Amino acid sequence: KNSNYAGCASGESIVGLGDSFRDLYQYQKITAQTGASCVAWLWNFEMGLGKTASVLLALSLRKAKRILIVCPAMARRTWEDEIKKWWEGHPPIQVVKNGNEAQKIFEPIVIISYGLLQKLGKRDGYDAVIFDEIHYLQNPDARRSIEARKFLSENPQAWKAGLTGTLITNEPTSAYNIF
């Protein structure tokens, strides 16, 4: 066990984190602790079981400073709300709504849709990348999958996390590109 994460699984308060993380269930804390200690982690909880809060705890544990969150367009505002709810003292957030904004990245936490990822201006120097609804990347030939791989190759040092409640939508081979 990495001692930096001690206290997480037991439900004790973690230095530098808000009390709201204490409200997480034990499985969320353990998953966050384990995921934070790995190079990459996949959250495959069903809807409503706390993937977002758990990954935010993992980001906090990792002390991530530059974070890119890629999600469906309709989830961008939800991510912003969840960060504000769970992560006390979080770095500033930029929600990218269009291609022009994607060219002008100035905040440490960037929330962008899959469709705008290819327009992202500042593409390197991220220490964490989150792919929400990662099953969107199951087709290796799709433009968003190609763009995601390209972005990851430009940020090889970044911690990677994928979130989904529907990992394998059609057949087992559809999960190949995700891993």
Coordinates of C-alpha atoms in Angstrom, one line a residue, residues 16-168:
G16 CA -6.4 18.5 2.2
L17 CA -9.8 17.1 1.2
G18 CA -13.2 18.3 2.1
D19 CA -15.4 16.5 4.5
S20 CA -17.8 15.6 1.6
F21 CA -15.5 12.7 0.6
R22 CA -16.3 11.1 3.9
D23 CA -19.8 10.6 2.6
L24 CA -18.6 8.2 -0.1
Y25 CA -19.3 4.5 0.4
Q26 CA -16.4 2.2 1.3
Y27 CA -16.2 0.6 -2.2
Q28 CA -15.9 4.1 -3.7
K29 CA -13.0 5.0 -1.4
I30 CA -11.2 1.7 -2.0
T31 CA -11.7 2.1 -5.7
A32 CA -10.4 5.6 -5.7
Q33 CA -7.4 4.6 -3.6
T34 CA -6.6 1.7 -5.8
G35 CA -7.1 3.6 -9.0
A36 CA -5.0 6.5 -7.8
S37 CA -2.1 4.1 -7.2
C38 CA -2.2 2.8 -10.8
V39 CA -1.1 4.2 -14.2
A40 CA -4.6 3.8 -15.5
W41 CA -7.9 2.7 -14.1
L42 CA -11.4 1.8 -15.4
W43 CA -14.5 2.7 -13.3
N44 CA -17.2 0.3 -14.5
F45 CA -20.0 1.0 -12.0
E46 CA -23.6 1.1 -12.9
M47 CA -25.3 4.5 -13.3
G48 CA -25.8 6.2 -10.0
L49 CA -23.2 4.3 -8.0
G50 CA -20.6 7.2 -7.8
K51 CA -18.1 6.9 -10.6
T52 CA -17.6 10.6 -10.8
A53 CA -17.2 11.2 -7.1
S54 CA -14.8 8.3 -6.9
V55 CA -12.6 9.5 -9.7
L56 CA -12.5 13.0 -8.2
L57 CA -11.2 11.5 -5.0
A58 CA -8.6 9.6 -7.0
L59 CA -7.5 12.9 -8.7
S60 CA -7.3 14.6 -5.3
L61 CA -5.2 11.7 -3.9
R62 CA -2.9 12.0 -6.9
K63 CA -2.7 15.8 -6.4
A64 CA -3.3 16.3 -10.1
K65 CA -2.8 19.8 -11.2
R66 CA -3.6 19.8 -15.0
I67 CA -6.6 17.7 -15.8
L68 CA -8.5 17.0 -19.0
I69 CA -12.0 15.6 -18.7
V70 CA -13.4 14.3 -22.0
C71 CA -17.1 13.6 -21.9
P72 CA -20.3 13.7 -24.0
A73 CA -21.3 17.3 -24.6
M74 CA -24.4 17.0 -22.5
A75 CA -22.3 16.0 -19.4
R76 CA -19.9 19.0 -19.4
R77 CA -21.9 21.1 -17.0
T78 CA -22.6 18.0 -14.8
W79 CA -18.9 17.5 -14.4
E80 CA -18.4 21.1 -13.4
D81 CA -21.1 20.8 -10.8
E82 CA -19.8 17.5 -9.4
I83 CA -16.3 18.9 -9.1
K84 CA -17.6 21.9 -7.1
K85 CA -19.7 19.5 -5.0
W86 CA -17.1 16.9 -4.1
W87 CA -13.6 18.5 -4.4
E88 CA -13.1 21.3 -1.9
G89 CA -10.3 23.6 -3.0
H90 CA -10.2 22.2 -6.5
P91 CA -8.1 24.0 -9.2
P92 CA -10.0 26.4 -11.4
I93 CA -12.2 24.9 -14.1
Q94 CA -12.8 25.7 -17.8
V95 CA -15.8 24.2 -19.5
V96 CA -15.1 24.3 -23.3
K97 CA -18.3 25.0 -25.3
N98 CA -17.0 25.5 -28.8
G99 CA -14.0 25.3 -31.1
N100 CA -12.9 28.9 -30.4
E101 CA -12.8 28.2 -26.6
A102 CA -10.9 25.0 -27.3
Q103 CA -8.1 27.0 -28.8
K104 CA -7.8 29.2 -25.7
I105 CA -7.2 26.9 -22.7
F106 CA -6.2 28.8 -19.6
E107 CA -7.4 26.9 -16.6
P108 CA -5.9 23.8 -15.0
I109 CA -9.1 21.7 -15.2
V110 CA -10.5 21.5 -18.7
I111 CA -13.8 19.8 -19.4
I112 CA -14.3 19.2 -23.1
S113 CA -16.6 17.1 -25.3
Y114 CA -15.4 14.2 -27.5
G115 CA -16.4 16.3 -30.5
L116 CA -14.2 19.2 -29.6
L117 CA -11.1 17.2 -28.5
Q118 CA -9.6 17.5 -32.0
K119 CA -9.8 21.3 -31.7
L120 CA -8.0 21.5 -28.3
G121 CA -5.2 24.1 -28.6
K122 CA -3.1 23.3 -25.5
R123 CA -2.5 19.5 -25.9
D124 CA 0.5 18.7 -23.7
G125 CA 1.5 18.9 -20.1
Y126 CA -1.6 17.2 -18.6
D127 CA -1.0 15.0 -15.6
A128 CA -4.5 13.3 -15.7
V129 CA -6.9 12.5 -18.4
I130 CA -10.5 11.3 -17.8
F131 CA -12.6 9.7 -20.4
D132 CA -16.2 9.7 -19.3
E133 CA -18.5 7.2 -21.1
I134 CA -15.3 5.5 -22.4
H135 CA -17.4 3.1 -24.4
Y136 CA -17.7 6.0 -26.9
L137 CA -14.1 4.9 -27.9
Q138 CA -14.9 1.3 -28.7
N139 CA -14.6 1.7 -32.5
P140 CA -10.8 2.0 -33.2
D141 CA -11.5 3.6 -36.6
A142 CA -13.8 6.3 -35.3
R143 CA -12.4 9.9 -35.4
R144 CA -12.9 10.4 -31.6
S145 CA -11.0 7.2 -30.9
I146 CA -8.1 8.2 -33.1
E147 CA -8.1 11.7 -31.5
A148 CA -8.1 10.2 -28.0
R149 CA -5.1 7.9 -28.9
K150 CA -3.3 10.9 -30.4
F151 CA -3.9 13.0 -27.3
L152 CA -2.7 10.2 -25.0
S153 CA 0.5 9.8 -27.1
E154 CA 1.1 13.6 -26.6
N155 CA 0.7 13.1 -22.8
P156 CA 2.4 9.7 -22.0
Q157 CA 3.0 10.7 -18.4
A158 CA -0.7 11.4 -17.7
W159 CA -2.7 9.2 -15.3
K160 CA -5.6 7.8 -17.3
A161 CA -9.1 7.0 -16.1
G162 CA -12.1 5.7 -18.0
L163 CA -15.7 5.7 -16.7
T164 CA -18.6 3.7 -18.0
G165 CA -21.7 1.9 -16.9
T166 CA -21.9 0.1 -20.3
L167 CA -18.4 -1.3 -21.0
I168 CA -19.2 -3.9 -23.6

